[in-house]
Coordinates of C-alpha atoms in Angstrom, one line a residue:
Chain A
X1 CA -0.1 0.1 -0.2
X2 CA 1.7 3.3 -1.3
X3 CA 0.5 5.1 1.8
X4 CA 2.2 3.2 4.5
X5 CA 5.8 3.4 5.4
X6 CA 8.4 1.6 3.5
X7 CA 9.8 1.2 6.8
X8 CA 12.7 -1.5 7.6
X9 CA 11.8 -2.5 11.1
X10 CA 9.9 -1.9 13.9
X11 CA 12.0 1.0 15.1
X12 CA 11.5 3.0 12.1
X13 CA 8.0 2.2 12.1
X14 CA 7.4 3.4 15.3
X15 CA 9.5 6.7 14.7
X16 CA 7.5 7.4 11.8
X17 CA 4.0 6.3 13.3
X18 CA 4.8 8.8 16.3
X19 CA 6.2 11.4 14.0
X20 CA 3.3 11.4 11.5
X21 CA 0.2 10.1 13.4
X22 CA 0.6 11.0 16.8
X23 CA 3.3 13.5 17.9
X24 CA 4.1 12.8 21.4
X25 CA 7.4 14.2 23.2
X26 CA 9.6 11.7 24.3
X27 CA 7.6 11.2 27.7
X28 CA 4.7 10.9 26.1
X29 CA 6.0 8.0 23.7
X30 CA 7.6 6.1 26.6
X31 CA 4.4 6.0 28.3
X32 CA 2.3 4.9 25.3
X33 CA 2.1 1.3 26.1
X34 CA -0.9 0.5 23.9
X35 CA 0.7 2.0 20.9
X36 CA 4.1 -0.4 21.7
X37 CA 1.7 -3.1 21.7
X38 CA 0.1 -2.5 18.6
X39 CA 3.3 -2.0 16.8
X40 CA 4.6 -5.4 18.8
X41 CA 1.8 -6.9 16.9
X42 CA 3.5 -6.6 13.5
X43 CA 1.2 -4.6 11.5
X44 CA 2.1 -1.5 9.8
X45 CA 1.2 2.0 11.0
X46 CA 0.7 5.1 8.8
X47 CA 3.6 7.3 8.1
X48 CA 1.5 9.7 6.2
X49 CA -2.2 10.5 6.3
X50 CA -4.3 7.8 4.9
X51 CA -7.3 10.1 4.1
X52 CA -6.5 12.7 1.6
X53 CA -8.3 16.1 0.4
X54 CA -11.0 15.0 -1.9
X55 CA -11.3 11.4 -1.0
X56 CA -14.5 9.1 -0.8
X57 CA -14.2 7.5 2.6
X58 CA -16.5 4.5 3.1
X59 CA -17.1 2.9 6.4
X60 CA -18.4 -0.9 5.9
X61 CA -19.5 -3.5 8.6
X62 CA -21.8 -4.4 10.7
X63 CA -24.4 -3.1 13.4
X64 CA -21.6 -1.5 15.2
X65 CA -20.8 0.6 12.0
X66 CA -24.7 1.1 10.9
X67 CA -25.5 2.2 14.2
X68 CA -29.0 2.9 13.3
X69 CA -28.2 4.9 9.9
X70 CA -30.7 6.4 8.1
X71 CA -31.3 4.1 4.6
X72 CA -32.1 5.8 1.2
X73 CA -29.7 8.6 1.4
X74 CA -27.2 8.9 -1.6
X75 CA -25.4 12.0 -0.6
X76 CA -22.3 11.8 1.3
X77 CA -21.5 13.6 4.7
X78 CA -25.2 13.2 5.6
X79 CA -25.4 13.2 9.4
X80 CA -28.3 10.9 9.6
X81 CA -27.2 8.4 6.9
X82 CA -24.0 8.3 8.9
X83 CA -25.6 6.9 12.0
X84 CA -24.6 7.6 15.4
X85 CA -21.6 5.6 16.2
X86 CA -17.9 5.4 15.5
X87 CA -18.3 6.1 11.8
X88 CA -20.4 9.2 12.3
X89 CA -17.7 10.5 15.1
X90 CA -14.8 10.0 13.1
X91 CA -16.7 11.1 10.0
X92 CA -17.6 14.3 11.9
X93 CA -14.2 15.1 13.4
X94 CA -12.6 14.9 10.1
X95 CA -15.2 16.8 8.3
X96 CA -15.0 19.5 11.1
X97 CA -11.1 19.6 10.9
X98 CA -11.0 19.9 7.5
X99 CA -14.0 21.6 6.2
X100 CA -12.3 22.7 3.0
X101 CA -10.9 19.2 2.0
X102 CA -13.7 18.1 0.0
X103 CA -14.0 14.6 1.9
X104 CA -17.0 12.7 0.7
X105 CA -17.7 10.0 3.5
X106 CA -20.4 7.3 3.4
X107 CA -21.7 4.4 6.0
X108 CA -23.1 1.5 4.4
X109 CA -22.8 -1.0 7.5
X110 CA -25.7 -3.2 8.0
X111 CA -26.9 -4.8 11.2
X112 CA -26.4 -8.5 11.5
X113 CA -23.9 -8.8 8.7
X114 CA -21.1 -11.4 8.4
X115 CA -18.4 -11.1 6.1
X116 CA -20.1 -13.2 3.5
X117 CA -23.2 -11.0 3.6
X118 CA -21.0 -7.8 2.6
X119 CA -19.9 -10.1 -0.2
X120 CA -23.5 -10.2 -1.5
X121 CA -24.0 -6.5 -1.5
X122 CA -20.1 -5.6 -2.2
X123 CA -20.9 -4.2 -6.0
X124 CA -23.8 -1.6 -5.1
X125 CA -22.5 -0.7 -1.5
X126 CA -19.0 -0.7 -2.0
X127 CA -17.3 -1.0 -5.5
X128 CA -19.6 1.5 -7.2
X129 CA -19.3 3.9 -4.5
X130 CA -15.6 4.0 -5.5
X131 CA -13.8 4.6 -2.1
X132 CA -10.4 5.8 -1.9
X133 CA -10.1 4.9 1.3
X134 CA -12.3 1.9 2.5
X135 CA -12.6 1.0 6.6
X136 CA -13.9 -2.4 7.1
X137 CA -15.2 -4.1 10.7
X138 CA -16.4 -7.3 10.4
X139 CA -16.3 -10.4 12.3
X140 CA -18.2 -10.4 15.7
X141 CA -21.4 -11.9 14.0
X142 CA -19.5 -14.4 12.0
X143 CA -18.6 -15.8 15.5
X144 CA -21.8 -14.9 17.6
X145 CA -24.6 -16.4 15.4
X146 CA -22.6 -19.5 15.2
X147 CA -22.1 -19.9 18.8
X148 CA -25.8 -18.7 19.6
X149 CA -27.6 -18.7 16.5
X150 CA -27.2 -21.9 14.4
X151 CA -24.8 -20.2 11.9
X152 CA -23.0 -23.0 10.2
X153 CA -19.9 -21.0 8.8
X154 CA -16.5 -21.5 10.4
X155 CA -13.4 -19.5 11.3
X156 CA -11.9 -20.9 7.9
X157 CA -15.0 -19.6 5.9
X158 CA -14.8 -16.1 7.6
X159 CA -10.8 -15.7 6.9
X160 CA -11.4 -17.3 3.3
X161 CA -14.4 -14.9 2.5
X162 CA -12.5 -11.9 3.8
X163 CA -9.5 -12.5 1.9
X164 CA -11.8 -13.1 -1.4
X165 CA -13.7 -9.9 -0.7
X166 CA -10.2 -8.0 -0.1
X167 CA -8.7 -9.6 -3.7
X168 CA -12.1 -8.5 -5.6
X169 CA -11.9 -5.0 -4.1
X170 CA -8.4 -4.7 -5.3
X171 CA -9.1 -5.9 -8.5
X172 CA -11.8 -3.4 -9.1
X173 CA -9.9 -0.4 -7.3
X174 CA -6.1 -1.3 -7.4
X175 CA -5.4 2.2 -5.7
X176 CA -7.9 1.9 -2.5
X177 CA -6.4 2.5 0.9
X178 CA -7.8 0.1 2.9
X179 CA -8.2 0.1 7.0
X180 CA -9.1 -2.9 8.4
X181 CA -10.7 -3.2 12.2
X182 CA -10.1 -5.5 14.8
X183 CA -13.1 -7.4 15.8
X184 CA -13.9 -6.7 19.6
X185 CA -15.8 -8.0 22.6
X186 CA -15.9 -6.7 26.3
X187 CA -16.9 -9.5 28.9
X188 CA -20.6 -8.2 29.8
X189 CA -24.0 -8.7 28.9
X190 CA -24.1 -11.2 25.8
X191 CA -20.3 -12.0 26.2
X192 CA -19.3 -14.5 28.6
X193 CA -16.1 -17.1 28.8
X194 CA -17.8 -19.4 26.5
X195 CA -16.8 -17.3 23.7
X196 CA -13.1 -17.9 24.5
X197 CA -10.7 -18.4 22.9
X198 CA -12.7 -19.7 19.8
X199 CA -13.4 -15.7 19.3
X200 CA -9.9 -15.0 19.6
X201 CA -9.4 -16.7 16.3
X202 CA -11.5 -14.3 14.3
X203 CA -9.6 -11.4 15.8
X204 CA -6.2 -13.2 14.8
X205 CA -7.6 -13.8 11.4
X206 CA -8.5 -10.5 10.4
X207 CA -5.3 -9.2 11.6
X208 CA -3.4 -12.0 9.4
X209 CA -5.7 -10.4 6.4
X210 CA -4.7 -6.9 7.5
X211 CA -1.2 -7.8 7.4
X212 CA -1.1 -9.7 4.3
X213 CA -2.9 -7.0 2.3
X214 CA -0.8 -4.1 3.7
X215 CA -3.8 -2.4 5.2
X216 CA -3.9 -0.2 8.3
X217 CA -4.9 -1.8 11.3
X218 CA -7.2 -0.2 14.3
X219 CA -6.9 -2.4 17.2
X220 CA -10.1 -2.2 19.0
X221 CA -9.6 -5.0 21.2
X222 CA -6.3 -3.7 22.4
X223 CA -8.0 -0.3 23.2
X224 CA -10.9 -1.8 25.0
X225 CA -8.6 -4.0 27.0
X226 CA -6.9 -0.8 28.3
X227 CA -10.4 0.7 28.7
X228 CA -11.8 -1.9 31.1
X229 CA -9.0 -1.0 33.4
X230 CA -10.2 2.7 33.2
X231 CA -14.0 1.7 33.7
X232 CA -16.4 -1.0 33.9
X233 CA -16.9 -2.9 30.6
X234 CA -20.6 -1.8 30.3
X235 CA -19.5 1.7 30.2
X236 CA -18.0 1.0 26.8
X237 CA -20.9 -1.4 25.6
X238 CA -23.6 -2.7 28.0
X239 CA -24.1 -5.9 26.2
X240 CA -20.5 -6.5 25.2
X241 CA -20.7 -6.1 21.5
X242 CA -22.5 -2.6 20.8
X243 CA -20.6 0.6 22.0
X244 CA -22.2 3.3 24.3
X245 CA -21.6 6.5 23.3
X246 CA -18.3 6.6 25.2
X247 CA -17.2 3.6 23.5
X248 CA -17.8 4.9 20.1
X249 CA -16.0 8.1 21.0
X250 CA -13.2 5.9 21.9
X251 CA -13.4 4.0 19.0
X252 CA -13.5 7.3 16.6
X253 CA -10.4 8.1 18.6
X254 CA -8.4 5.5 17.7
X255 CA -9.5 5.4 14.2
X256 CA -8.4 8.8 13.7
X257 CA -5.1 7.8 15.0
X258 CA -4.7 4.7 13.1
X259 CA -5.8 6.3 9.9
X260 CA -3.6 9.3 10.6
X261 CA -5.7 11.8 9.0
Chain B
X1 CA 4.2 29.0 30.4
X2 CA 7.1 26.4 30.5
X3 CA 5.3 24.1 28.2
X4 CA 4.7 26.3 25.4
X5 CA 6.7 27.1 22.6
X6 CA 9.3 29.8 22.9
X7 CA 8.4 30.7 19.4
X8 CA 9.4 33.8 17.4
X9 CA 6.3 34.1 15.4
X10 CA 3.1 32.8 13.9
X11 CA 5.2 30.7 11.2
X12 CA 7.3 28.6 13.8
X13 CA 4.3 28.4 16.2
X14 CA 2.4 26.5 13.3
X15 CA 5.5 24.3 12.4
X16 CA 5.8 23.4 15.9
X17 CA 2.1 22.8 16.5
X18 CA 1.7 20.7 13.4
X19 CA 4.8 18.8 14.3
X20 CA 4.1 18.4 18.0
X21 CA 0.4 17.9 18.1
X22 CA -1.3 17.0 15.0
X23 CA 1.1 15.6 12.6
X24 CA -0.3 16.0 9.2
X25 CA 1.3 15.8 5.9
X26 CA 1.8 18.4 3.8
X27 CA -1.4 17.9 2.1
X28 CA -3.3 17.9 5.0
X29 CA -1.6 20.9 6.7
X30 CA -2.8 23.1 3.7
X31 CA -6.6 21.5 4.0
X32 CA -6.3 22.4 8.0
X33 CA -8.5 25.4 8.0
X34 CA -9.6 25.5 11.5
X35 CA -5.9 25.4 12.8
X36 CA -5.0 28.4 10.4
X37 CA -8.1 30.1 12.3
X38 CA -6.8 29.0 15.4
X39 CA -3.3 30.2 14.7
X40 CA -4.5 33.5 13.0
X41 CA -6.3 34.5 16.7
X42 CA -2.7 35.0 17.9
X43 CA -2.8 32.4 20.7
X44 CA 0.1 30.2 21.3
X45 CA -0.2 26.7 20.8
X46 CA 1.7 23.9 22.4
X47 CA 5.1 22.5 21.1
X48 CA 5.0 19.7 23.5
X49 CA 2.7 17.6 25.5
X50 CA 0.9 19.6 28.2
X51 CA -0.3 16.9 30.0
X52 CA 2.8 14.4 31.5
X53 CA 3.4 11.3 33.1
X54 CA 2.0 11.3 36.6
X55 CA -0.1 14.6 36.4
X56 CA -3.1 15.6 38.4
X57 CA -5.5 17.0 35.5
X58 CA -8.2 19.1 36.8
X59 CA -11.3 19.8 34.5
X60 CA -13.1 23.2 35.9
X61 CA -16.6 25.1 34.6
X62 CA -19.9 24.9 34.7
X63 CA -22.8 22.4 33.4
X64 CA -21.1 21.9 30.3
X65 CA -18.0 20.3 32.2
X66 CA -20.2 18.9 35.2
X67 CA -22.4 16.9 32.9
X68 CA -24.0 14.9 35.9
X69 CA -20.9 13.9 37.3
X70 CA -21.2 12.1 40.7
X71 CA -20.8 14.0 43.7
X72 CA -18.5 13.2 47.1
X73 CA -16.4 10.9 45.1
X74 CA -12.7 12.0 46.1
X75 CA -10.7 9.1 44.0
X76 CA -9.2 10.4 40.8
X77 CA -10.2 8.7 37.2
X78 CA -13.4 7.8 38.6
X79 CA -16.1 7.3 35.2
X80 CA -19.1 8.4 37.4
X81 CA -17.0 11.3 39.0
X82 CA -16.2 12.6 35.5
X83 CA -19.6 13.2 34.3
X84 CA -20.8 12.1 30.8
X85 CA -19.4 15.1 29.2
X86 CA -16.2 16.2 27.2
X87 CA -14.3 16.1 30.4
X88 CA -14.9 12.1 30.8
X89 CA -14.4 11.6 27.2
X90 CA -10.9 13.4 27.0
X91 CA -10.0 12.1 30.1
X92 CA -11.1 8.5 29.2
X93 CA -9.1 9.0 25.9
X94 CA -6.1 9.7 27.9
X95 CA -6.1 7.1 30.2
X96 CA -6.8 4.5 27.8
X97 CA -3.9 5.7 25.8
X98 CA -1.4 6.0 28.5
X99 CA -2.8 3.4 31.3
X100 CA 0.6 3.6 32.6
X101 CA 1.3 7.3 32.9
X102 CA -0.5 7.4 36.2
X103 CA -2.5 10.6 35.4
X104 CA -5.1 11.5 38.1
X105 CA -8.0 13.3 36.4
X106 CA -10.8 15.1 38.4
X107 CA -13.6 17.1 37.4
X108 CA -14.9 19.8 39.4
X109 CA -17.5 21.6 37.2
X110 CA -20.6 22.7 38.7
X111 CA -23.8 23.4 36.9
X112 CA -25.0 26.9 36.7
X113 CA -21.7 28.2 37.7
X114 CA -20.2 31.6 36.7
X115 CA -16.8 32.7 37.1
X116 CA -17.3 34.7 40.5
X117 CA -18.9 31.2 41.8
X118 CA -15.7 29.5 40.8
X119 CA -13.7 31.7 42.8
X120 CA -15.9 31.1 45.9
X121 CA -15.0 27.3 45.9
X122 CA -11.5 27.7 44.4
X123 CA -9.6 26.9 47.4
X124 CA -11.2 23.3 48.1
X125 CA -12.2 22.3 44.6
X126 CA -9.1 23.7 42.7
X127 CA -5.9 24.6 44.6
X128 CA -6.3 21.7 47.4
X129 CA -6.1 19.6 44.4
X130 CA -2.8 20.6 43.6
X131 CA -3.0 20.3 39.8
X132 CA -0.7 20.0 37.1
X133 CA -2.9 20.9 34.5
X134 CA -6.0 23.0 35.0
X135 CA -8.6 23.1 32.3
X136 CA -11.3 25.9 32.7
X137 CA -14.4 26.3 30.5
X138 CA -16.6 29.2 32.0
X139 CA -18.4 32.2 30.8
X140 CA -21.8 30.9 29.1
X141 CA -23.8 31.5 32.4
X142 CA -22.1 34.8 32.9
X143 CA -23.8 36.3 29.9
X144 CA -26.9 33.9 29.9
X145 CA -27.9 34.5 33.4
X146 CA -27.6 38.2 32.7
X147 CA -29.5 38.0 29.3
X148 CA -32.4 35.9 30.6
X149 CA -32.3 35.6 34.8
X150 CA -31.9 39.1 36.3
X151 CA -28.1 38.3 37.1
X152 CA -26.3 42.0 37.1
X153 CA -22.7 40.9 36.5
X154 CA -21.0 42.7 33.9
X155 CA -18.7 41.7 30.9
X156 CA -16.1 43.7 32.9
X157 CA -16.8 41.9 35.9
X158 CA -16.3 38.3 34.2
X159 CA -13.1 39.5 32.9
X160 CA -11.8 41.0 36.2
X161 CA -13.1 37.8 37.9
X162 CA -11.5 35.7 35.5
X163 CA -7.9 37.5 35.5
X164 CA -8.1 37.5 39.6
X165 CA -8.8 33.8 39.5
X166 CA -6.0 33.0 37.4
X167 CA -3.7 35.2 39.5
X168 CA -4.6 33.6 42.7
X169 CA -3.9 30.2 41.0
X170 CA -0.4 30.9 40.0
X171 CA 0.3 32.7 43.3
X172 CA -0.5 29.3 44.9
X173 CA 0.8 27.0 42.0
X174 CA 3.2 28.8 40.2
X175 CA 4.1 25.9 37.8
X176 CA 0.4 25.0 37.1
X177 CA -0.1 24.6 33.1
X178 CA -3.4 26.1 32.2
X179 CA -5.9 25.4 29.3
X180 CA -8.3 27.9 28.6
X181 CA -11.6 26.9 26.7
X182 CA -13.7 29.4 24.5
X183 CA -17.2 29.6 25.7
X184 CA -19.7 29.0 23.0
X185 CA -22.9 28.8 21.7
X186 CA -24.9 27.5 18.5
X187 CA -28.0 29.4 17.6
X188 CA -30.8 26.9 18.4
X189 CA -33.0 26.4 21.3
X190 CA -32.5 28.8 24.0
X191 CA -29.6 30.7 22.0
X192 CA -31.1 33.1 19.3
X193 CA -30.2 36.6 17.7
X194 CA -30.6 38.3 20.7
X195 CA -27.4 37.0 22.3
X196 CA -25.2 38.6 19.7
X197 CA -23.0 40.4 19.6
X198 CA -22.9 40.8 23.3
X199 CA -22.0 37.2 24.1
X200 CA -19.0 37.2 21.6
X201 CA -17.9 39.9 24.0
X202 CA -17.3 37.1 26.5
X203 CA -15.6 34.8 24.2
X204 CA -13.1 37.6 23.3
X205 CA -12.6 38.3 26.9
X206 CA -11.7 34.8 27.6
X207 CA -9.4 34.7 24.7
X208 CA -7.6 37.9 26.1
X209 CA -7.0 36.3 29.3
X210 CA -5.6 33.2 27.8
X211 CA -3.1 35.0 25.7
X212 CA -2.2 37.2 28.5
X213 CA -1.5 34.4 30.8
X214 CA 0.3 32.3 28.3
X215 CA -2.3 29.5 28.6
X216 CA -3.3 26.7 25.8
X217 CA -6.4 27.8 24.4
X218 CA -9.4 25.7 23.0
X219 CA -11.3 27.4 20.5
X220 CA -14.5 25.7 20.7
X221 CA -16.6 28.2 19.0
X222 CA -14.2 28.3 15.9
X223 CA -15.0 24.4 16.1
X224 CA -18.8 24.6 16.2
X225 CA -18.5 27.2 13.5
X226 CA -17.1 24.6 11.5
X227 CA -19.6 22.0 12.9
X228 CA -22.7 23.5 11.8
X229 CA -21.5 23.3 8.2
X230 CA -21.4 19.7 8.6
X231 CA -24.5 18.9 10.5
X232 CA -27.3 21.0 11.9
X233 CA -26.6 22.8 15.4
X234 CA -29.0 20.8 17.1
X235 CA -26.8 17.6 16.5
X236 CA -24.2 19.2 18.5
X237 CA -26.3 20.9 21.0
X238 CA -29.8 20.7 21.2
X239 CA -30.5 23.9 23.4
X240 CA -27.5 25.8 21.9
X241 CA -25.5 25.5 25.0
X242 CA -25.4 21.9 26.5
X243 CA -23.5 19.4 23.9
X244 CA -25.2 16.3 22.8
X245 CA -22.9 13.2 22.9
X246 CA -21.7 13.9 19.4
X247 CA -20.6 17.5 20.4
X248 CA -19.0 16.4 23.7
X249 CA -16.8 14.0 21.5
X250 CA -16.0 16.9 19.3
X251 CA -14.9 19.0 22.2
X252 CA -12.8 16.0 23.7
X253 CA -11.1 15.7 19.9
X254 CA -10.3 19.2 20.1
X255 CA -9.3 19.4 23.7
X256 CA -6.9 16.7 23.2
X257 CA -5.3 18.5 20.2
X258 CA -4.9 21.9 21.9
X259 CA -3.4 20.1 24.9
X260 CA -1.2 17.8 22.7
X261 CA -1.3 15.2 25.4

């Protein structure tokens, strides 16, 4: 991916990320445990802003991205069409920071979606929008619906379908800049110990895909693992899956950092 | 203020701010209208993180800061005691980003407060907490209660009381790092044309105080002026004064940028 650093190792990667995307002083860098953890995970971080003036930015995913967005609105940057979740909060922060950059931001998350359901609607709701930047958060339903609702998909199907979706996307949009987001849960509400370690496999599969396709990576699970040390899990997601406004604000904060916009 | 740039003019100031606090590439910088406007306002921006490991950070102000916080909790970093507004969102983002930095964050905003009412409770609810970083957002009630509720304070009293409060603070806490926030309104709900231009005087007075005392400045009005081009004012503050979760998330986003944490 052209926008990522041609870094030759973790040290330069870290330096680039800090210089380009975060900009802390030395004391801040030393304290930045979550970033250290991200970089230790071996996924590239952007050395330049991923979102550029004039870009079409598309958020894709399930209910966490959907967040009650209004259907049937074709215009970009429409508040109701962006929902009330992290996609809206990240979008509004970009639009307010750079009102004259001409960004065109869309949300096409659909509640309940698994990765194969993204594929079913991909032409109309991704490729035809010709995004310059494509952000995807998908995976919790691929596990949850199997665990609780009799869905017969497997981890292998999730990863295979995800790779096929990205391959198809890059064939049609070879210049697209990808931001893949880590599926996450908090242990509260619908999420109990019976989810683990199997759910972790879905997170790891998404990370493998991100690394292999050179995508930027938003480590939401890393972030929420830190967040539950600050406030109880229900603060961030009452049912363990769907973020509260506080959880969504935290997601937008990290999405923007990972995207270096 | 030691943490601010010893800049010799707007150009170096801008360079430092971009390098240290925002970190955009050249395209991003060119597009960053709101930051340009901030710097054109002639208020210093931080070249280094204002918030350092181990700091006590105190948010002070009125209902916008209060945001329904729970009373009677002495411990720092307590979710309920931080309320549900921008102070909580900024605090949680700092705590999640730097879980091992040992920050101790307090909110002591009180709904309805004007600047003289901060002064009345300043020893117990500011000085005795010995903040390293003190953030203040005050002023909308100083005007609103005069305009609508018979309060007899003037703009001159607001500015004079504000300067006296900062002077007292610096005498007791000479090393305190100050972040002053612009009072703001959105033209919706309780706020109509009758507020202007008189309310603008309060914003300008706060800015003068910030500049004169070498404080960092969070230009919330500049931000919300950009925000209403993105979505209607009620998206950000239904009554024109008290932010929605979206408005509070935007405030936290800008507070963190201005503070270069």
